[in-house]
mmCIF file of N, CA, C and O in Angstrom:
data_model
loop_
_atom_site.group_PDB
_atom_site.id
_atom_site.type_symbol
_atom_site.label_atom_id
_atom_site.label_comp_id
_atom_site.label_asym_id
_atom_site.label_seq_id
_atom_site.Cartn_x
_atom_site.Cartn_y
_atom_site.Cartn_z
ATOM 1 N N UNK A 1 -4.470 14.084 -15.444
ATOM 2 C CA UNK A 1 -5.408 13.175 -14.820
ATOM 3 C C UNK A 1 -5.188 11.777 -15.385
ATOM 4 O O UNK A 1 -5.437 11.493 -16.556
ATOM 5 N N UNK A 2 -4.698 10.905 -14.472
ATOM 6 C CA UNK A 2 -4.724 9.468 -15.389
ATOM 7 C C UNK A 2 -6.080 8.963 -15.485
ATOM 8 O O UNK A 2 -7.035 9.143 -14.730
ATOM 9 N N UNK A 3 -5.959 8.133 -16.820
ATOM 10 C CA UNK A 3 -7.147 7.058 -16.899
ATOM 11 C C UNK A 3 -6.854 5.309 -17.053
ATOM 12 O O UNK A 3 -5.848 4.615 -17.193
ATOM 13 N N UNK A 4 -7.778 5.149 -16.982
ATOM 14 C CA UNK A 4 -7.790 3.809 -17.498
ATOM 15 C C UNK A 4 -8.802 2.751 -18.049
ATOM 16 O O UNK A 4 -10.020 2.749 -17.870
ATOM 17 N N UNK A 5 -7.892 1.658 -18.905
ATOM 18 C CA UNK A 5 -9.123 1.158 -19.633
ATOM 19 C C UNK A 5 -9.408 0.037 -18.770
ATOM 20 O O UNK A 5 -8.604 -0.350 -17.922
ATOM 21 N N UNK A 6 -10.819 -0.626 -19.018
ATOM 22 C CA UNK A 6 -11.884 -1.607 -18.717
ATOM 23 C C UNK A 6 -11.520 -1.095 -16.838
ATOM 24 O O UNK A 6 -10.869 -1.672 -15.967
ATOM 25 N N UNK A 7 -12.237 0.121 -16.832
ATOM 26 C CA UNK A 7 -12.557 0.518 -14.971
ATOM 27 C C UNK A 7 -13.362 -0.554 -14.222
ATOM 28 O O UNK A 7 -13.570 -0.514 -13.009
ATOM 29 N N UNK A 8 -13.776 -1.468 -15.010
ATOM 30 C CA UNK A 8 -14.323 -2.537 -13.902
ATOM 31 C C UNK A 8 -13.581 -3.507 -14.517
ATOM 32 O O UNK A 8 -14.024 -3.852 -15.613
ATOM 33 N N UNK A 9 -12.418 -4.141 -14.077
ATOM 34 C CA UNK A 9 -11.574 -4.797 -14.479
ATOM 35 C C UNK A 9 -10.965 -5.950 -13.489
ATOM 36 O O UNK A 9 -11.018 -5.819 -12.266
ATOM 37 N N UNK A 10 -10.365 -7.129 -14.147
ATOM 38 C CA UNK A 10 -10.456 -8.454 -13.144
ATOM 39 C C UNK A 10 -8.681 -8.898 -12.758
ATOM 40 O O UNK A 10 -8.301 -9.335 -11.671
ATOM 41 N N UNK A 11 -7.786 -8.633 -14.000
ATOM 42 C CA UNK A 11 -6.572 -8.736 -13.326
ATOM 43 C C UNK A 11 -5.734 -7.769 -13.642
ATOM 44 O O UNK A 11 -5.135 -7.154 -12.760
ATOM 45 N N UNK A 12 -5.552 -7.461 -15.147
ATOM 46 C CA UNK A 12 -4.561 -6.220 -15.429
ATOM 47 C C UNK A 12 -5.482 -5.134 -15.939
ATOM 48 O O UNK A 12 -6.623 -5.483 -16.241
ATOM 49 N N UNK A 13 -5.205 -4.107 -16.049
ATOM 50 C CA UNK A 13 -5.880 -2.568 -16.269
ATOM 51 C C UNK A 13 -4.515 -1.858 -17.249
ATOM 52 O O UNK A 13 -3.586 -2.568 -17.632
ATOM 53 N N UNK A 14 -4.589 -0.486 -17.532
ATOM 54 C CA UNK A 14 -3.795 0.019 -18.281
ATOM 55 C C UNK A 14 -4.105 1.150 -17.643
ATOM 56 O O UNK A 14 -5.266 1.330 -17.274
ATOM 57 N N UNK A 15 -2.991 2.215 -17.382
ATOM 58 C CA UNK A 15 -2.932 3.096 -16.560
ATOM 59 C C UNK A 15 -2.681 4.076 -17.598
ATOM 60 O O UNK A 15 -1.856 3.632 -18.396
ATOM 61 N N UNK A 16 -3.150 5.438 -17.934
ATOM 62 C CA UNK A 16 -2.749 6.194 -19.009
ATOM 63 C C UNK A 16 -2.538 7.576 -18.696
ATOM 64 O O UNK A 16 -3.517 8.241 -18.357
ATOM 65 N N UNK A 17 -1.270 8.171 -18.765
ATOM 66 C CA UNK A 17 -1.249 9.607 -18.410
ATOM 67 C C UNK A 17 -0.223 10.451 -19.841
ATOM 68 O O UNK A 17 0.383 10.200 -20.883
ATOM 69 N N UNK A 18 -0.637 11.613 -18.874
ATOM 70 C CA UNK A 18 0.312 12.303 -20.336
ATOM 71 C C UNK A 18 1.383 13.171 -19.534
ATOM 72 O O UNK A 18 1.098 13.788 -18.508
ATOM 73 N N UNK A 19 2.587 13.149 -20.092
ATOM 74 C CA UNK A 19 3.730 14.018 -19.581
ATOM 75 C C UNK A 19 3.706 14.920 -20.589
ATOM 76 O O UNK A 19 3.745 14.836 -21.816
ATOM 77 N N UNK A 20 3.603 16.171 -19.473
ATOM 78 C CA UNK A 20 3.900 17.459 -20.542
ATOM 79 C C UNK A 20 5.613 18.014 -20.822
ATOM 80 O O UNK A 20 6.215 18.852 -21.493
ATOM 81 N N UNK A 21 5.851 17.070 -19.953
ATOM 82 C CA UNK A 21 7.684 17.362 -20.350
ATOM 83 C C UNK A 21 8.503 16.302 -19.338
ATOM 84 O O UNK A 21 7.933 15.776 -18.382
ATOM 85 N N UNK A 22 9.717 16.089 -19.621
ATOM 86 C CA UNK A 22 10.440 15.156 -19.054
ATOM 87 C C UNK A 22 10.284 14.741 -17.502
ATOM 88 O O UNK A 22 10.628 15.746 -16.880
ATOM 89 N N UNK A 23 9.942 13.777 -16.630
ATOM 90 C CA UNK A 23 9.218 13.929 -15.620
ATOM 91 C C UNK A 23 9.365 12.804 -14.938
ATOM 92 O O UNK A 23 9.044 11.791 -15.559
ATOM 93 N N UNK A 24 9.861 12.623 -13.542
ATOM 94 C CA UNK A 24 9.737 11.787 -12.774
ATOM 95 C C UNK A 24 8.517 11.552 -12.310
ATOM 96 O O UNK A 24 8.050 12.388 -11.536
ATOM 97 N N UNK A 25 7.411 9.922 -12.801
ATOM 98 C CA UNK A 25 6.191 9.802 -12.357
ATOM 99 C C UNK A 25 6.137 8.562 -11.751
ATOM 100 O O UNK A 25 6.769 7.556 -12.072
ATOM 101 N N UNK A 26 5.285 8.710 -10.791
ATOM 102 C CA UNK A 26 4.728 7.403 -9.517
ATOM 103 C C UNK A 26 3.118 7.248 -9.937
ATOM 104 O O UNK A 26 2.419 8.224 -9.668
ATOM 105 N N UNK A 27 2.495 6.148 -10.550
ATOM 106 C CA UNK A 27 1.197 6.021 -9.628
ATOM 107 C C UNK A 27 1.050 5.085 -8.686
ATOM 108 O O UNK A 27 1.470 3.932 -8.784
ATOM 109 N N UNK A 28 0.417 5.577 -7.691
ATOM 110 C CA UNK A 28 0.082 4.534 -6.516
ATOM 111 C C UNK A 28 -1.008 4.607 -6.097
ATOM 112 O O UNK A 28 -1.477 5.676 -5.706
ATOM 113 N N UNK A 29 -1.773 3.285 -6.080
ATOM 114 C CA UNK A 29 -2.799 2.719 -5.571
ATOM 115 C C UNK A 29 -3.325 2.582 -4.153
ATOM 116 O O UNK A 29 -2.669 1.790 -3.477
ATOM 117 N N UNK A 30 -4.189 3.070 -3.634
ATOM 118 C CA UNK A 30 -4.821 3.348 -2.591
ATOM 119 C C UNK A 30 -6.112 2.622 -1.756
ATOM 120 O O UNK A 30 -7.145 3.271 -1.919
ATOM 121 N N UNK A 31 -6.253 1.641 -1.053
ATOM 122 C CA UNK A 31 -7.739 1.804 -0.506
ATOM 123 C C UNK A 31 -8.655 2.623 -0.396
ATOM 124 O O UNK A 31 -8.425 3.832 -0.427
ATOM 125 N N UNK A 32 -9.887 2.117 -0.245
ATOM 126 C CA UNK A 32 -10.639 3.303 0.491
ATOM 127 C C UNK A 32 -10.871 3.798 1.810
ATOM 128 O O UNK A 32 -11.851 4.450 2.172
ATOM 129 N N UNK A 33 -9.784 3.398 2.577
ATOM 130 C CA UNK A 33 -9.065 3.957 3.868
ATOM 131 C C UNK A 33 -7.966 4.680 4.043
ATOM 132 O O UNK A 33 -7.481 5.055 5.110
ATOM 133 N N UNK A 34 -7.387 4.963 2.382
ATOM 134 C CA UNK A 34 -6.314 5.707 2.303
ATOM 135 C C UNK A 34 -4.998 4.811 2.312
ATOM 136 O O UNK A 34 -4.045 5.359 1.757
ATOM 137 N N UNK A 35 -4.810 3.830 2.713
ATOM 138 C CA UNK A 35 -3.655 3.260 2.846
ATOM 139 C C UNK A 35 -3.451 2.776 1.219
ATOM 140 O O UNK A 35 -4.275 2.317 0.428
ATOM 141 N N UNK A 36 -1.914 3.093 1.052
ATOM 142 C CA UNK A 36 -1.033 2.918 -0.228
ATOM 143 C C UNK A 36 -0.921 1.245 -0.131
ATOM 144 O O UNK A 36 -0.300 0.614 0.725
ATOM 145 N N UNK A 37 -1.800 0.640 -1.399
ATOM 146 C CA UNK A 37 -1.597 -0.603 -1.640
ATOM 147 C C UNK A 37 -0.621 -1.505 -2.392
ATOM 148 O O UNK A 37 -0.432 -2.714 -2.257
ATOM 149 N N UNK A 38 0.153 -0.317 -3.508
ATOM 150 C CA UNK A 38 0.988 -0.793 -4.170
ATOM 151 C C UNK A 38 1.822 0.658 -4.957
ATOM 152 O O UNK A 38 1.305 1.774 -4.915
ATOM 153 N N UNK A 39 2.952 0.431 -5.538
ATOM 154 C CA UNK A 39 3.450 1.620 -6.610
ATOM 155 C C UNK A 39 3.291 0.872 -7.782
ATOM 156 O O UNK A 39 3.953 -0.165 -7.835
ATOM 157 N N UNK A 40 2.532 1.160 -8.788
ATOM 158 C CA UNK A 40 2.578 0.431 -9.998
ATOM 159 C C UNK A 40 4.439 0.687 -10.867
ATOM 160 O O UNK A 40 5.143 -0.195 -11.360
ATOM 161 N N UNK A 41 4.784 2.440 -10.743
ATOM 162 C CA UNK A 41 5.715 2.394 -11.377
ATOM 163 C C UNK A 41 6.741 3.274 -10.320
ATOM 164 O O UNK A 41 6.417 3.250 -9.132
ATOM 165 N N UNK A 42 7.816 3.955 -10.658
ATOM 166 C CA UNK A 42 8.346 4.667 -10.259
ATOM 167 C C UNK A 42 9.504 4.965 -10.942
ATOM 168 O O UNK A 42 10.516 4.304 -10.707
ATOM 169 N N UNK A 43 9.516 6.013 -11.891
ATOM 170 C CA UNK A 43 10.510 6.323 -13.003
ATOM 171 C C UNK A 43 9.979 7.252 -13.711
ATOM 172 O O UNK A 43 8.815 7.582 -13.936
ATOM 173 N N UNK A 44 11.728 7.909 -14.269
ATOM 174 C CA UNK A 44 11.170 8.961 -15.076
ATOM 175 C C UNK A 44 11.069 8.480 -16.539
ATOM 176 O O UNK A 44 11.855 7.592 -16.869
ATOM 177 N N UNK A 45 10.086 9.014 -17.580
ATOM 178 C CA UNK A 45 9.321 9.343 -18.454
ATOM 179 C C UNK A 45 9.788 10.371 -19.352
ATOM 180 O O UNK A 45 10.350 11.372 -18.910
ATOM 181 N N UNK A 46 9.601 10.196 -20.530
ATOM 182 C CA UNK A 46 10.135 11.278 -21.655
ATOM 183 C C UNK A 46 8.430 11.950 -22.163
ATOM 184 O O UNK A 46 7.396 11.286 -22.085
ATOM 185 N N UNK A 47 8.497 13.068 -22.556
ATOM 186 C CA UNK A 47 7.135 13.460 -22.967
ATOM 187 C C UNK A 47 6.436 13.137 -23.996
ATOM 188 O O UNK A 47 6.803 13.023 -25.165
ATOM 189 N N UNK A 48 4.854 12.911 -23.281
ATOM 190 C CA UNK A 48 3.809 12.522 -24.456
ATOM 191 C C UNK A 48 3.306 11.278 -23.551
ATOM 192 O O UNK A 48 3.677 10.754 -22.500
ATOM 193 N N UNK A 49 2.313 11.082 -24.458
ATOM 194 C CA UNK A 49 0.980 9.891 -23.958
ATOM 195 C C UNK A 49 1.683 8.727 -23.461
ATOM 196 O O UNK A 49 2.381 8.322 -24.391
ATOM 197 N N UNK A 50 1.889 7.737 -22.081
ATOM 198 C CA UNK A 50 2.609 7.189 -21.658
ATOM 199 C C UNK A 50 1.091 5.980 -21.482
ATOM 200 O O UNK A 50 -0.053 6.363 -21.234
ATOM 201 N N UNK A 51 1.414 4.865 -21.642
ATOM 202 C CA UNK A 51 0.117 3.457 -20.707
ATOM 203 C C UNK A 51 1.568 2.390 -20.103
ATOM 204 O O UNK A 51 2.735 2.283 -20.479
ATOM 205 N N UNK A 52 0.950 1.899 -19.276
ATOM 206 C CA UNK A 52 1.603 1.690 -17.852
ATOM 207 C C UNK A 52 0.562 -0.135 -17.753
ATOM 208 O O UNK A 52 -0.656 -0.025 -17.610
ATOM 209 N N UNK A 53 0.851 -0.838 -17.795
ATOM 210 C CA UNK A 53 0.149 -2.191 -17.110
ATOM 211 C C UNK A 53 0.202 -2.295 -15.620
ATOM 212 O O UNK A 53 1.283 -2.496 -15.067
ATOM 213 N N UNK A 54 -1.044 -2.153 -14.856
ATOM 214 C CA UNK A 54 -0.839 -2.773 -13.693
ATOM 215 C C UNK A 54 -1.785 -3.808 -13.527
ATOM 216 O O UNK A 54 -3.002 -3.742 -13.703
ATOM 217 N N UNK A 55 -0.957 -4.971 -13.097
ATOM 218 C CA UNK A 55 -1.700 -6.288 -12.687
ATOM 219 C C UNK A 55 -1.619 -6.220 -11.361
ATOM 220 O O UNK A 55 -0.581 -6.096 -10.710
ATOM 221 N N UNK A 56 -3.349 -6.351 -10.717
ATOM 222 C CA UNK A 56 -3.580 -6.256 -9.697
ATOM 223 C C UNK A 56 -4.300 -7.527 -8.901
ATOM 224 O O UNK A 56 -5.156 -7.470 -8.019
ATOM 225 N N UNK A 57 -3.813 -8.431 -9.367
ATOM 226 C CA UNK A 57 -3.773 -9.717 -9.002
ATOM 227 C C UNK A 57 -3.629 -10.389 -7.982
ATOM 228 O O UNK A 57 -3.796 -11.594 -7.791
ATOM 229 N N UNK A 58 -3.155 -9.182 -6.991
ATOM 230 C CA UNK A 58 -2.281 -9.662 -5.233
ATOM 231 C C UNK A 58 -4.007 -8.742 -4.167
ATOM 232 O O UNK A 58 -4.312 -8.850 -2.979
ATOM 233 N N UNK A 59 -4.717 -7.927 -5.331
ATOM 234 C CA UNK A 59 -5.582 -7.173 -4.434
ATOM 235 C C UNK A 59 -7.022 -7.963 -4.574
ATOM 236 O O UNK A 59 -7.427 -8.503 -5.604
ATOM 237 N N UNK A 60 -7.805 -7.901 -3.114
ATOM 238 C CA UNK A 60 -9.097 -8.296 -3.432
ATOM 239 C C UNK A 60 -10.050 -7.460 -4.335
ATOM 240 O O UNK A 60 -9.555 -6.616 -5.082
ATOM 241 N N UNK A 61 -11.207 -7.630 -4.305
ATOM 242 C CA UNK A 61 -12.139 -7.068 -4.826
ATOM 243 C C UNK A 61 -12.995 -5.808 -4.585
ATOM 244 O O UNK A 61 -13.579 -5.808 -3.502
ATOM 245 N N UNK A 62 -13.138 -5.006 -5.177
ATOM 246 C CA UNK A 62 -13.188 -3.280 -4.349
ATOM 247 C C UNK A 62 -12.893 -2.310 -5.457
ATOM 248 O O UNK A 62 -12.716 -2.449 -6.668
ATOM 249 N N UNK A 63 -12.899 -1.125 -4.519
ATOM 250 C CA UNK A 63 -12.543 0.354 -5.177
ATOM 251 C C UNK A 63 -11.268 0.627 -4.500
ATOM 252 O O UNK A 63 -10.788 0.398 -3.390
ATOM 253 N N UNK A 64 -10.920 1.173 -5.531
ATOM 254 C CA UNK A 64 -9.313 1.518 -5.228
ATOM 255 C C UNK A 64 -9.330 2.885 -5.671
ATOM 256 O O UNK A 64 -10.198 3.329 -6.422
ATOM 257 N N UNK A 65 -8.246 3.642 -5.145
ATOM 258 C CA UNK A 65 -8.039 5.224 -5.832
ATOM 259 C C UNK A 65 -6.794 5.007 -6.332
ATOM 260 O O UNK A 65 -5.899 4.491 -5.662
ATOM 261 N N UNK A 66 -6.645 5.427 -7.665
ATOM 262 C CA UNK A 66 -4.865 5.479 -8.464
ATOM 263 C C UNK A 66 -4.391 7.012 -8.562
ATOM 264 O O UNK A 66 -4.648 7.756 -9.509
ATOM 265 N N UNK A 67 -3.813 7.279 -7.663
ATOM 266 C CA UNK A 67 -2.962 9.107 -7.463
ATOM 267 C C UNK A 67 -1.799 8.954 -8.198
ATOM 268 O O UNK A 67 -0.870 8.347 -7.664
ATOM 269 N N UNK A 68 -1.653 9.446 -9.473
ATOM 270 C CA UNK A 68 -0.327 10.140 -9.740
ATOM 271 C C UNK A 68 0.456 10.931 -9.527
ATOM 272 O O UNK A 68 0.390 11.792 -10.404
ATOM 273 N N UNK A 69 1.227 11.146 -8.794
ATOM 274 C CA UNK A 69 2.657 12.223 -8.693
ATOM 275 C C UNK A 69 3.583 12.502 -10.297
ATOM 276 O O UNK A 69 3.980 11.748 -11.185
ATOM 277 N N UNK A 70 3.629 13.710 -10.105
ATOM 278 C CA UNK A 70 4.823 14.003 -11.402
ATOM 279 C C UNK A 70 5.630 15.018 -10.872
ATOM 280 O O UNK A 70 5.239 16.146 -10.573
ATOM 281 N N UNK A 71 6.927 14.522 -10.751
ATOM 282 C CA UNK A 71 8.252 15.315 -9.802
ATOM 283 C C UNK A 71 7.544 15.923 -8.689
ATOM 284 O O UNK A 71 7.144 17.060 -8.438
ATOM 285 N N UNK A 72 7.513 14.524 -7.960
ATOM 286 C CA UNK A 72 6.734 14.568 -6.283
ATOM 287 C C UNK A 72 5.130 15.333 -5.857
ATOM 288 O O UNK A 72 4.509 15.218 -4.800
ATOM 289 N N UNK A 73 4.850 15.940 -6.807
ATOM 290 C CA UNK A 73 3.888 16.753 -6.711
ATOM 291 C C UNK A 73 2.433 15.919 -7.537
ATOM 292 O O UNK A 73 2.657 15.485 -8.667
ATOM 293 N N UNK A 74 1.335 15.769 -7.088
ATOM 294 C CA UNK A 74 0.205 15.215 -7.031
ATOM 295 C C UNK A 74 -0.558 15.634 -8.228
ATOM 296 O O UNK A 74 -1.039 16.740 -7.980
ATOM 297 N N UNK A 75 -0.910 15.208 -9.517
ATOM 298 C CA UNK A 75 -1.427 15.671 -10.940
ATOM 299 C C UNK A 75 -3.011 15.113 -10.529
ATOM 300 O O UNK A 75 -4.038 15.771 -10.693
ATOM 301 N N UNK A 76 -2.950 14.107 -10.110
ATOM 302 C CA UNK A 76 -4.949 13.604 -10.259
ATOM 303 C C UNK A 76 -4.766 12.608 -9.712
ATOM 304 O O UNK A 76 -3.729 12.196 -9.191
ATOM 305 N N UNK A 77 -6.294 11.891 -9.826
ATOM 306 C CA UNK A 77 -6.797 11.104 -8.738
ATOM 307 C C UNK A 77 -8.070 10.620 -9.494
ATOM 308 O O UNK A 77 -9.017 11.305 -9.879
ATOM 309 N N UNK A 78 -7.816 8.915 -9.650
ATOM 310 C CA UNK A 78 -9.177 8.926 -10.494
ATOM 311 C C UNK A 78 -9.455 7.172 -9.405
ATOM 312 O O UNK A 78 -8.626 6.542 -8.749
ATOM 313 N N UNK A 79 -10.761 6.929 -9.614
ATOM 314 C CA UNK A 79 -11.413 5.677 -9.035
ATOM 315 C C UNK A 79 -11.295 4.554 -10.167
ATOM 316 O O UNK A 79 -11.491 4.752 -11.366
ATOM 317 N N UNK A 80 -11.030 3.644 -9.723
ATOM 318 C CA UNK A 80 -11.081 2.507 -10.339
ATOM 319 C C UNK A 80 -11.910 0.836 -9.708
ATOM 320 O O UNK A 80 -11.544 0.526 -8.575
ATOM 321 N N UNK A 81 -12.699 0.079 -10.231
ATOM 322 C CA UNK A 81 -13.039 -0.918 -9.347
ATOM 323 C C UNK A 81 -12.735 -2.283 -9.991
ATOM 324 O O UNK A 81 -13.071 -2.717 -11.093
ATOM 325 N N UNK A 82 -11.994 -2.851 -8.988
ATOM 326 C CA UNK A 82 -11.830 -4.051 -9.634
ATOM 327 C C UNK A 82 -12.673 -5.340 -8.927
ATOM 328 O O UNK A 82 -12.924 -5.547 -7.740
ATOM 329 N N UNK A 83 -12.971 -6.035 -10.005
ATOM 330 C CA UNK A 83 -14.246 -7.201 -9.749
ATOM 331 C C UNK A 83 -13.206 -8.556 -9.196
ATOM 332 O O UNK A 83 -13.710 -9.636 -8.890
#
């Protein structure tokens, strides 16, 4: 499940997941219409506690959903709002 710090946050956030073993990971950012707003990353990862910067600086103001994939397959889904 990723997290992240300061969830009500104004330009960059920190995206935090954990690989349980060597792993191709995507998170991507979502409206709340479903449409994919951005890929923060897209690369593989060596295992253990990974944080990720995404500056979201190009998006207005709102709730967003951040879905992680790990080797194409969907790990979590957490809300985030940025002011």
């Amino acid at each position: 499940m990723p997290t992240n710090y300061q969830n009500l946050f104004v330009g960059d956030t920190i995206l935090e997941f954990t690989a349980q073993k060597p792993a191709h990971v995507r998170p991507d950012v979502f409206d709340v219409l479903g449409r994919r707003v951005e890929t923060v990353t897209d690369q593989r990862y060596s295992r253990g506690v990974r944080q990720v910067r995404w500056n979201s600086t190009s998006l207005l103001r709102g709730v967003y959903l951040v879905r992680i994939e790990v080797d194409g397959r969907q790990v979590g889904v957490q809300k985030v709002v940025r002011r």
